[in-house]
Short mmCIF file of C-alpha atoms and ligand atoms in Angstrom, two decimals:
data_model
loop_
_atom_site.label_atom_id
_atom_site.label_comp_id
_atom_site.label_asym_id
_atom_site.label_seq_id
_atom_site.Cartn_x
_atom_site.Cartn_y
_atom_site.Cartn_z
CA UNK J 1 -34.24 -53.07 -101.39
CA UNK J 2 -30.47 -52.82 -100.87
CA UNK J 3 -29.80 -51.02 -97.58
CA UNK J 4 -26.15 -51.10 -96.60
CA UNK J 5 -26.87 -50.07 -92.98
CA UNK J 6 -28.99 -53.21 -92.55
CA UNK J 7 -26.47 -55.42 -94.31
CA UNK J 8 -23.67 -54.20 -92.05
CA UNK J 9 -25.63 -55.40 -89.02
CA UNK J 10 -25.22 -58.96 -90.31
CA UNK J 11 -21.41 -58.76 -89.98
CA UNK J 12 -20.33 -58.70 -86.33
CA UNK J 13 -16.68 -58.01 -87.18
CA UNK J 14 -17.56 -54.69 -88.83
CA UNK J 15 -18.34 -53.14 -85.46
CA UNK J 16 -14.95 -53.86 -83.92
CA UNK J 17 -12.16 -51.36 -83.47
CA UNK J 18 -8.58 -51.53 -84.71
CA UNK J 19 -5.91 -49.34 -83.15
CA UNK J 20 -8.64 -47.42 -81.36
CA UNK J 21 -10.45 -46.64 -84.63
CA UNK J 22 -13.52 -48.25 -86.20
CA UNK J 23 -12.40 -51.02 -88.57
CA UNK J 24 -12.54 -50.10 -92.25
CA UNK J 25 -12.13 -53.43 -94.02
CA UNK J 26 -10.90 -52.99 -97.58
CA UNK J 27 -9.09 -56.31 -98.01
CA UNK J 28 -12.04 -58.18 -99.46
CA UNK J 29 -10.11 -59.50 -102.45
CA UNK J 30 -7.95 -61.48 -99.98
CA UNK J 31 -10.87 -62.77 -97.96
CA UNK J 32 -14.39 -61.58 -97.31
CA UNK J 33 -16.07 -61.20 -93.93
CA UNK J 34 -18.63 -63.65 -92.58
CA UNK J 35 -22.26 -62.79 -91.82
CA UNK J 36 -24.00 -63.99 -88.65
CA UNK J 37 -26.20 -66.24 -90.78
CA UNK J 38 -23.13 -68.26 -91.81
CA UNK J 39 -21.53 -68.14 -88.35
CA UNK J 40 -24.80 -69.56 -86.94
CA UNK J 41 -24.64 -72.48 -89.38
CA UNK J 42 -21.10 -73.28 -88.26
CA UNK J 43 -22.01 -73.12 -84.57
CA UNK J 44 -25.13 -75.19 -85.20
CA UNK J 45 -23.15 -77.83 -87.08
CA UNK J 46 -20.68 -78.38 -84.24
CA UNK J 47 -23.44 -78.10 -81.62
CA UNK J 48 -25.84 -80.56 -83.24
CA UNK J 49 -24.65 -82.45 -86.32
CA UNK J 50 -20.92 -83.11 -86.10
CA UNK J 51 -20.21 -86.60 -87.46
CA UNK J 52 -18.30 -88.22 -90.28
CA UNK J 53 -20.32 -88.52 -93.47
CA UNK J 54 -21.29 -91.18 -96.02
CA UNK J 55 -20.17 -94.15 -93.95
CA UNK J 56 -22.29 -94.18 -90.84
CA UNK J 57 -25.64 -95.83 -90.37
CA UNK J 58 -26.30 -93.76 -87.29
CA UNK J 59 -28.57 -90.72 -87.24
CA UNK J 60 -25.89 -88.06 -86.81
CA UNK J 61 -23.87 -89.34 -89.73
CA UNK J 62 -26.95 -89.37 -91.93
CA UNK J 63 -27.96 -85.87 -90.90
CA UNK J 64 -24.46 -84.52 -91.58
CA UNK J 65 -24.37 -86.33 -94.94
CA UNK J 66 -27.75 -84.86 -95.92
CA UNK J 67 -26.69 -81.32 -95.05
CA UNK J 68 -23.39 -81.68 -96.89
CA UNK J 69 -25.05 -83.08 -100.01
CA UNK J 70 -27.84 -80.48 -99.89
CA UNK J 71 -25.13 -77.81 -99.92
CA UNK J 72 -23.70 -79.42 -103.06
CA UNK J 73 -27.13 -79.03 -104.74
CA UNK J 74 -27.23 -75.38 -103.68
CA UNK J 75 -23.80 -74.81 -105.18
CA UNK J 76 -24.82 -76.66 -108.34
CA UNK J 77 -27.92 -74.47 -108.70
CA UNK J 78 -25.97 -71.31 -108.03
CA UNK J 79 -23.41 -71.94 -110.78
CA UNK J 80 -26.02 -73.65 -112.96
CA UNK J 81 -24.06 -76.87 -113.40
CA UNK J 82 -25.98 -79.56 -115.25
CA UNK J 83 -25.27 -82.27 -112.64
CA UNK J 84 -24.56 -82.19 -108.91
CA UNK J 85 -21.73 -84.68 -109.47
CA UNK J 86 -19.95 -82.06 -111.57
CA UNK J 87 -19.41 -80.11 -108.33
CA UNK J 88 -16.28 -81.39 -106.58
CA UNK J 89 -15.60 -80.12 -103.09
CA UNK J 90 -12.02 -78.88 -102.67
CA UNK J 91 -10.10 -76.96 -100.04
CA UNK J 92 -10.25 -73.89 -102.31
CA UNK J 93 -9.24 -72.44 -105.65
CA UNK J 94 -5.60 -73.51 -105.35
CA UNK J 95 -6.61 -77.10 -104.69
CA UNK J 96 -9.02 -77.09 -107.64
CA UNK J 97 -6.35 -75.81 -110.01
CA UNK J 98 -3.83 -78.38 -108.80
CA UNK J 99 -6.38 -81.14 -109.17
CA UNK J 100 -6.91 -80.26 -112.83
CA UNK J 101 -3.19 -79.66 -113.50
CA UNK J 102 -2.36 -83.02 -112.00
CA UNK J 103 -5.03 -84.72 -114.07
CA UNK J 104 -3.68 -83.19 -117.27
CA UNK J 105 -0.25 -84.72 -116.55
CA UNK J 106 -1.76 -87.96 -117.76
CA UNK J 107 -3.23 -86.38 -120.91
CA UNK J 108 -0.39 -84.17 -122.20
CA UNK J 109 2.68 -85.06 -124.19
CA UNK J 110 5.84 -83.30 -125.30
CA UNK J 111 5.12 -80.42 -127.64
CA UNK J 112 1.58 -79.78 -126.39
CA UNK J 113 0.85 -76.23 -125.36
CA UNK J 114 -0.84 -74.61 -122.40
CA UNK J 115 -1.81 -70.94 -122.48
CA UNK J 116 -2.06 -68.82 -119.34
CA UNK J 117 -2.67 -65.10 -119.02
CA UNK J 118 -0.26 -62.43 -117.85
CA UNK J 119 -2.84 -61.42 -115.25
CA UNK J 120 -2.61 -64.54 -113.15
CA UNK J 121 -2.30 -65.17 -109.45
CA UNK J 122 0.77 -67.27 -108.53
CA UNK J 123 -1.52 -70.17 -107.72
CA UNK J 124 -2.36 -70.13 -111.43
CA UNK J 125 1.16 -69.98 -112.75
CA UNK J 126 3.16 -72.39 -110.64
CA UNK J 127 0.97 -75.51 -111.11
CA UNK J 128 1.21 -75.05 -114.91
CA UNK J 129 4.96 -74.65 -114.79
CA UNK J 130 5.12 -77.86 -112.77
CA UNK J 131 2.81 -79.57 -115.26
CA UNK J 132 5.03 -78.47 -118.16
CA UNK J 133 8.12 -79.81 -116.39
CA UNK J 134 6.44 -83.17 -115.90
CA UNK J 135 5.07 -83.54 -119.41
CA UNK J 136 7.37 -81.56 -121.72
CA UNK J 137 4.47 -79.31 -122.71
CA UNK J 138 5.18 -75.61 -123.35
CA UNK J 139 3.70 -72.68 -121.51
CA UNK J 140 2.56 -69.65 -123.53
CA UNK J 141 1.47 -66.36 -122.00
CA UNK J 142 -1.29 -63.99 -123.17
CA UNK J 143 0.26 -60.52 -122.87
CA UNK J 144 -1.43 -57.54 -121.22
CA UNK J 145 -1.53 -53.81 -121.99
CA UNK J 146 -1.05 -50.64 -119.93
CA UNK J 147 -4.70 -50.65 -118.84
CA UNK J 148 -4.23 -54.09 -117.32
CA UNK J 149 -6.30 -55.78 -120.04
CA UNK J 150 -5.41 -58.95 -121.91
CA UNK J 151 -4.36 -58.56 -125.55
CA UNK J 152 -7.03 -60.70 -127.14
CA UNK J 153 -5.62 -60.50 -130.67
CA UNK J 154 -2.32 -61.84 -129.35
CA UNK J 155 -4.20 -64.62 -127.59
CA UNK J 156 -5.79 -65.67 -130.87
CA UNK J 157 -2.40 -65.95 -132.54
CA UNK J 158 -1.15 -68.24 -129.74
CA UNK J 159 -3.90 -70.78 -130.42
CA UNK J 160 -3.12 -73.74 -132.64
CA UNK J 161 -3.68 -77.49 -132.95
CA UNK J 162 -1.17 -78.14 -130.16
CA UNK J 163 -3.06 -76.01 -127.63
CA UNK J 164 -4.57 -78.39 -125.11
CA UNK J 165 -5.53 -76.15 -122.23
CA UNK J 166 -6.19 -72.45 -121.68
CA UNK J 167 -6.10 -71.07 -118.23
CA UNK J 168 -7.34 -67.60 -117.33
CA UNK J 169 -8.90 -65.86 -114.37
CA UNK J 170 -12.37 -64.41 -114.74
CA UNK J 171 -11.35 -61.32 -112.76
CA UNK J 172 -7.79 -60.33 -111.84
CA UNK J 173 -7.20 -60.13 -108.11
CA UNK J 174 -4.40 -57.59 -108.45
CA UNK J 175 -6.10 -55.12 -110.80
CA UNK J 176 -9.80 -56.01 -110.87
CA UNK J 177 -9.93 -56.40 -114.66
CA UNK J 178 -12.88 -58.48 -115.89
CA UNK J 179 -11.56 -60.70 -118.68
CA UNK J 180 -13.66 -61.50 -121.77
CA UNK J 181 -13.88 -65.17 -120.91
CA UNK J 182 -16.84 -65.90 -123.22
CA UNK J 183 -14.69 -64.99 -126.18
CA UNK J 184 -11.62 -66.79 -124.81
CA UNK J 185 -13.65 -69.97 -124.26
CA UNK J 186 -15.17 -69.82 -127.74
CA UNK J 187 -11.82 -69.34 -129.45
CA UNK J 188 -10.10 -72.06 -127.40
CA UNK J 189 -12.85 -74.53 -128.22
CA UNK J 190 -12.36 -73.85 -131.94
CA UNK J 191 -8.94 -75.54 -131.70
CA UNK J 192 -10.21 -78.24 -129.33
CA UNK J 193 -8.53 -76.89 -126.18
CA UNK J 194 -10.14 -77.14 -122.75
CA UNK J 195 -10.57 -73.98 -120.66
CA UNK J 196 -10.14 -73.67 -116.91
CA UNK J 197 -11.38 -70.39 -115.45
CA UNK J 198 -10.29 -69.18 -112.02
CA UNK J 199 -13.44 -67.68 -110.53
CA UNK J 200 -11.99 -66.81 -107.10
CA UNK J 201 -12.40 -63.07 -107.72
CA UNK J 202 -15.53 -63.14 -109.86
CA UNK J 203 -17.76 -65.32 -107.69
CA UNK J 204 -18.09 -62.64 -104.95
CA UNK J 205 -19.37 -60.09 -107.48
CA UNK J 206 -21.24 -61.90 -110.24
CA UNK J 207 -23.16 -65.10 -110.66
CA UNK J 208 -21.49 -67.13 -113.38
CA UNK J 209 -23.53 -69.61 -115.42
CA UNK J 210 -21.12 -72.41 -116.29
CA UNK J 211 -23.41 -73.92 -118.91
CA UNK J 212 -24.02 -70.63 -120.70
CA UNK J 213 -20.27 -69.93 -120.62
CA UNK J 214 -19.63 -73.47 -121.88
CA UNK J 215 -16.56 -73.47 -119.63
CA UNK J 216 -14.85 -76.82 -119.02
CA UNK J 217 -13.62 -76.13 -115.48
CA UNK J 218 -14.42 -73.32 -113.06
CA UNK J 219 -12.84 -73.01 -109.61
CA UNK J 220 -13.83 -70.92 -106.58
CA UNK J 221 -13.07 -70.47 -102.86
CA UNK J 222 -15.86 -70.08 -100.28
CA UNK J 223 -13.89 -67.60 -98.18
CA UNK J 224 -14.04 -64.93 -100.86
CA UNK J 225 -17.83 -65.11 -100.94
CA UNK J 226 -18.79 -64.78 -97.26
CA UNK J 227 -18.05 -68.42 -96.43
CA UNK J 228 -15.31 -70.04 -94.32
CA UNK J 229 -11.69 -70.66 -95.33
CA UNK J 230 -10.44 -74.08 -96.41
CA UNK J 231 -13.34 -75.02 -98.68
CA UNK J 232 -14.23 -74.37 -102.30
CA UNK J 233 -15.41 -76.19 -105.37
CA UNK J 234 -14.17 -77.30 -108.73
CA UNK J 235 -16.88 -77.38 -111.37
CA UNK J 236 -15.95 -79.64 -114.25
CA UNK J 237 -17.92 -80.92 -117.22
CA UNK J 238 -18.82 -84.54 -116.61
CA UNK J 239 -16.87 -85.75 -119.66
CA UNK J 240 -13.71 -84.01 -118.55
CA UNK J 241 -13.98 -85.19 -114.96
CA UNK J 242 -14.40 -88.75 -116.20
CA UNK J 243 -11.29 -88.38 -118.36
CA UNK J 244 -9.05 -87.07 -115.58
CA UNK J 245 -7.42 -89.60 -113.26
CA UNK J 246 -8.03 -89.24 -109.49
CA UNK J 247 -5.85 -86.71 -107.69
CA UNK J 248 -5.42 -88.29 -104.28
CA UNK J 249 -5.94 -91.83 -103.10
CA UNK J 250 -7.72 -92.64 -99.87
CA UNK J 251 -11.06 -93.31 -98.27
CA UNK J 252 -14.24 -92.05 -99.99
CA UNK J 253 -12.74 -92.19 -103.49
CA UNK J 254 -12.82 -95.95 -104.02
CA UNK J 255 -15.46 -98.40 -105.15
CA UNK J 256 -13.57 -101.55 -104.26
CA UNK J 257 -10.09 -102.16 -102.89
CA UNK J 258 -8.00 -105.29 -103.12
CA UNK J 259 -4.23 -105.50 -103.24
CA UNK J 260 -4.46 -106.54 -106.89
CA UNK J 261 -6.60 -103.69 -108.10
CA UNK J 262 -8.66 -100.81 -106.79
CA UNK J 263 -11.59 -99.39 -108.69
CA UNK J 264 -12.55 -95.79 -108.21
CA UNK J 265 -15.80 -94.39 -106.99
CA UNK J 266 -18.08 -92.54 -109.40
CA UNK J 267 -18.14 -88.74 -109.57
CA UNK J 268 -17.92 -86.67 -107.45
CA UNK J 269 -16.38 -89.02 -104.88
CA UNK J 270 -13.55 -90.07 -107.18
CA UNK J 271 -11.97 -86.67 -106.43
CA UNK J 272 -12.98 -86.42 -102.78
CA UNK J 273 -10.52 -88.65 -100.93
CA UNK J 274 -10.53 -88.53 -97.13
CA UNK J 275 -12.79 -86.78 -94.67
CA UNK J 276 -13.69 -83.43 -96.21
CA UNK J 277 -14.37 -80.07 -94.59
CA UNK J 278 -17.96 -81.07 -93.84
CA UNK J 279 -18.93 -78.03 -91.83
CA UNK J 280 -17.19 -75.83 -94.42
CA UNK J 281 -19.22 -77.28 -97.26
CA UNK J 282 -22.47 -76.76 -95.38
CA UNK J 283 -21.44 -73.21 -94.47
CA UNK J 284 -20.51 -72.54 -98.11
CA UNK J 285 -24.11 -73.41 -99.02
CA UNK J 286 -25.32 -70.97 -96.37
CA UNK J 287 -23.01 -68.25 -97.71
CA UNK J 288 -24.44 -68.73 -101.19
CA UNK J 289 -27.95 -68.45 -99.77
CA UNK J 290 -26.95 -65.27 -98.00
CA UNK J 291 -25.42 -63.64 -101.07
CA UNK J 292 -28.38 -64.58 -103.24
CA UNK J 293 -30.75 -63.10 -100.67
CA UNK J 294 -28.83 -59.81 -100.93
CA UNK J 295 -28.91 -60.28 -104.71
CA UNK J 296 -26.02 -60.28 -107.19
CA UNK J 297 -27.51 -57.53 -109.34
CA UNK J 298 -27.82 -55.27 -106.33
CA UNK J 299 -24.30 -56.20 -105.20
CA UNK J 300 -22.79 -55.42 -108.62
CA UNK J 301 -24.61 -52.09 -108.94
CA UNK J 302 -23.68 -50.95 -105.45
CA UNK J 303 -20.04 -52.01 -105.72
CA UNK J 304 -19.78 -50.18 -109.03
CA UNK J 305 -20.97 -47.04 -107.27
CA UNK J 306 -18.28 -47.51 -104.60
CA UNK J 307 -15.64 -48.07 -107.28
CA UNK J 308 -16.52 -44.88 -109.16
CA UNK J 309 -16.71 -42.84 -105.98
CA UNK J 310 -13.34 -44.08 -104.70
CA UNK J 311 -11.62 -43.78 -108.09
CA UNK J 312 -12.67 -40.15 -108.47
CA UNK J 313 -11.74 -39.21 -104.91
CA UNK J 314 -8.34 -40.92 -105.03
CA UNK J 315 -7.44 -39.40 -108.39
CA UNK J 316 -7.86 -35.94 -106.85
CA UNK J 317 -4.69 -36.67 -104.87
CA UNK J 318 -1.69 -35.39 -106.78
CA UNK J 319 0.95 -38.02 -107.53
CA UNK J 320 -1.46 -40.93 -107.06
CA UNK J 321 -1.49 -43.46 -109.87
CA UNK J 322 -4.04 -46.24 -110.31
CA UNK J 323 -2.93 -49.50 -111.95
CA UNK J 324 -5.67 -51.34 -113.80
CA UNK J 325 -7.78 -48.82 -115.65
CA UNK J 326 -9.93 -51.08 -117.80
CA UNK J 327 -13.52 -49.96 -118.24
CA UNK J 328 -14.44 -53.53 -117.35
CA UNK J 329 -13.40 -53.95 -113.75
CA UNK J 330 -14.75 -54.79 -110.32
CA UNK J 331 -14.35 -52.93 -107.07
CA UNK J 332 -10.57 -53.27 -106.73
CA UNK J 333 -8.26 -50.26 -106.77
CA UNK J 334 -4.52 -50.85 -106.95
CA UNK J 335 -2.54 -47.64 -106.56
CA UNK J 336 0.73 -46.00 -105.56
CA UNK J 337 1.81 -42.58 -104.36
CA UNK J 338 4.70 -41.26 -106.41
CA UNK J 339 8.04 -41.96 -104.74
CA UNK J 340 6.51 -43.71 -101.72
CA UNK J 341 6.71 -47.43 -100.99
CA UNK J 342 3.27 -49.11 -100.83
CA UNK J 343 4.19 -50.83 -97.56
CA UNK J 344 4.66 -47.47 -95.82
CA UNK J 345 1.25 -46.27 -96.99
CA UNK J 346 -0.33 -49.51 -95.77
CA UNK J 347 1.29 -49.15 -92.35
CA UNK J 348 -0.08 -45.65 -91.85
CA UNK J 349 -3.54 -46.72 -93.03
CA UNK J 350 -3.50 -49.60 -90.53
CA UNK J 351 -2.83 -47.12 -87.70
CA UNK J 352 -6.06 -45.44 -88.81
CA UNK J 353 -8.00 -48.71 -88.70
CA UNK J 354 -8.03 -49.13 -92.50
CA UNK J 355 -7.17 -52.66 -93.71
CA UNK J 356 -5.70 -52.69 -97.21
CA UNK J 357 -3.26 -55.05 -98.83
CA UNK J 358 0.20 -53.99 -99.95
CA UNK J 359 2.72 -55.88 -102.03
CA UNK J 360 2.62 -57.89 -105.22
CA UNK J 361 -0.75 -59.59 -104.44
CA UNK J 362 0.60 -62.98 -105.54
CA UNK J 363 0.90 -61.56 -109.04
CA UNK J 364 4.53 -60.62 -109.38
CA UNK J 365 4.59 -60.72 -113.22
CA UNK J 366 2.01 -57.91 -113.27
CA UNK J 367 4.18 -55.80 -110.97
CA UNK J 368 7.22 -56.50 -113.16
CA UNK J 369 5.23 -55.36 -116.18
CA UNK J 370 4.53 -51.99 -114.54
CA UNK J 371 8.11 -51.93 -113.11
CA UNK J 372 6.90 -51.42 -109.54
CA UNK J 373 7.58 -53.41 -106.35
CA UNK J 374 3.90 -53.62 -105.57
CA UNK J 375 0.81 -51.54 -104.96
CA UNK J 376 -1.61 -50.56 -102.24
CA UNK J 377 -4.80 -52.44 -102.98
CA UNK J 378 -8.18 -51.41 -101.63
CA UNK J 379 -10.93 -53.89 -102.53
CA UNK J 380 -14.55 -53.17 -101.68
CA UNK J 381 -17.44 -55.44 -100.83
CA UNK J 382 -21.17 -54.78 -100.73
CA UNK J 383 -21.02 -54.09 -96.98
CA UNK J 384 -18.58 -51.16 -97.40
CA UNK J 385 -19.71 -47.55 -97.51
CA UNK J 386 -18.78 -44.22 -99.07
CA UNK J 387 -17.97 -42.80 -95.64
CA UNK J 388 -15.41 -45.58 -95.20
CA UNK J 389 -13.92 -44.56 -98.55
CA UNK J 390 -13.68 -41.00 -97.22
CA UNK J 391 -11.62 -42.35 -94.29
CA UNK J 392 -9.34 -44.15 -96.76
CA UNK J 393 -8.86 -41.03 -98.86
CA UNK J 394 -8.07 -38.89 -95.80
CA UNK J 395 -5.62 -41.58 -94.68
CA UNK J 396 -3.85 -41.63 -98.04
CA UNK J 397 -3.55 -37.82 -97.92
CA UNK J 398 -2.10 -38.08 -94.45
CA UNK J 399 0.36 -40.77 -95.55
CA UNK J 400 1.46 -38.59 -98.44
CA UNK J 401 2.07 -35.66 -96.10
CA UNK J 402 4.02 -37.74 -93.60
CA UNK J 403 6.11 -39.65 -96.14
CA UNK J 404 7.01 -37.09 -98.81
C1 PLP W 1 -7.54 -65.80 -103.78
C2 PLP W 1 -7.26 -66.22 -105.14
C3 PLP W 1 -6.73 -67.49 -105.42
C4 PLP W 1 -6.34 -68.46 -104.33
O1 PLP W 1 -7.42 -68.84 -103.56
P1 PLP W 1 -7.19 -69.81 -102.30
O2 PLP W 1 -8.48 -69.76 -101.56
O3 PLP W 1 -6.05 -69.21 -101.52
O4 PLP W 1 -6.85 -71.15 -102.83
C5 PLP W 1 -6.54 -67.83 -106.73
N1 PLP W 1 -6.86 -66.99 -107.73
C6 PLP W 1 -7.36 -65.76 -107.51
C7 PLP W 1 -7.70 -64.88 -108.67
C8 PLP W 1 -7.57 -65.34 -106.21
O5 PLP W 1 -8.07 -64.12 -105.99
#
């Protein structure tokens, strides 16, 4: 049974105060909070297991290696990858995207095409621009509409024999729109293009099945799903990962090194040069255990309730406009008060203990589309409550009074 009062007890940070007020944490799309169960794993690792992995014959090294590799199996099971070696540890979503973009440098030629969506995070735009500069490939953009949804018909017309890679996020961080990635993947595969999906925003809310989606690459960050910062994974289909050249050279990623020629290690180590974030990987496994124990169906249902409640309450405020009004969205509300800069609203909310994000949310093209400098973004997690939303709504009313 989903009981938010009990869940909140798992998150020590939720009982702290900010500016003399109880913390209301609505910046979950930037990073999620960490439950005691995951904090304990981190403390336990440094108290009992800390050692470098894979190389040592000593007990500590073997224990750390076992825990790190067990976490990889957990992550594999969670995303339903066919093989554990299709799970590459990274430092996060950005790293995963860059790894794939770099690999495609070797596979693309002048005149090839890459398609990205208009709803992307900067981390999903810049690496592709860099890739196009290196290879002479062209970047095409799937346009969006006023609801913050991708124009799927327009996407279909962009596809052709030159399309080599399609890149789209599963859920937009700025607007919360859930993109129809099943359809996008199917259509892209019809012309032989590979698809990389950014799952940074979806993985905290839904449990994606990479085999059922038939996606070629899927990237996530642990810190958006109750894990620590600085760790994430790239899922890639075995065939694709074998085709891509290594990203970084170093220890761990080699089979044999001589000055004449170095041969690379097999997957996944080919892409895991250097000492990784060992504790982070283990803690990521613990975070996945934690979220599965709460249950993704329960999480989605509860967050939907929060979204509806907050949307209705906020829309009662005159002059408040919500950006991103797709029927298919997660618990993210991006909004502005007419004539008031989002930063000023955010500052007043912070005085009241309410943490929201203001600005362009690393998605400037979306803001340009709506011709606004940015928005106030409140993003909810399964440990938030309706009474916290009431505090937000009162705060927004207060900001409106003070600033207009
Ligand atoms: C947060 C986020 C990223 C970047 O994640 P990092 O952990 O900073 O690498 C990329 N894409 C989306 C959609 C995000 O929400």
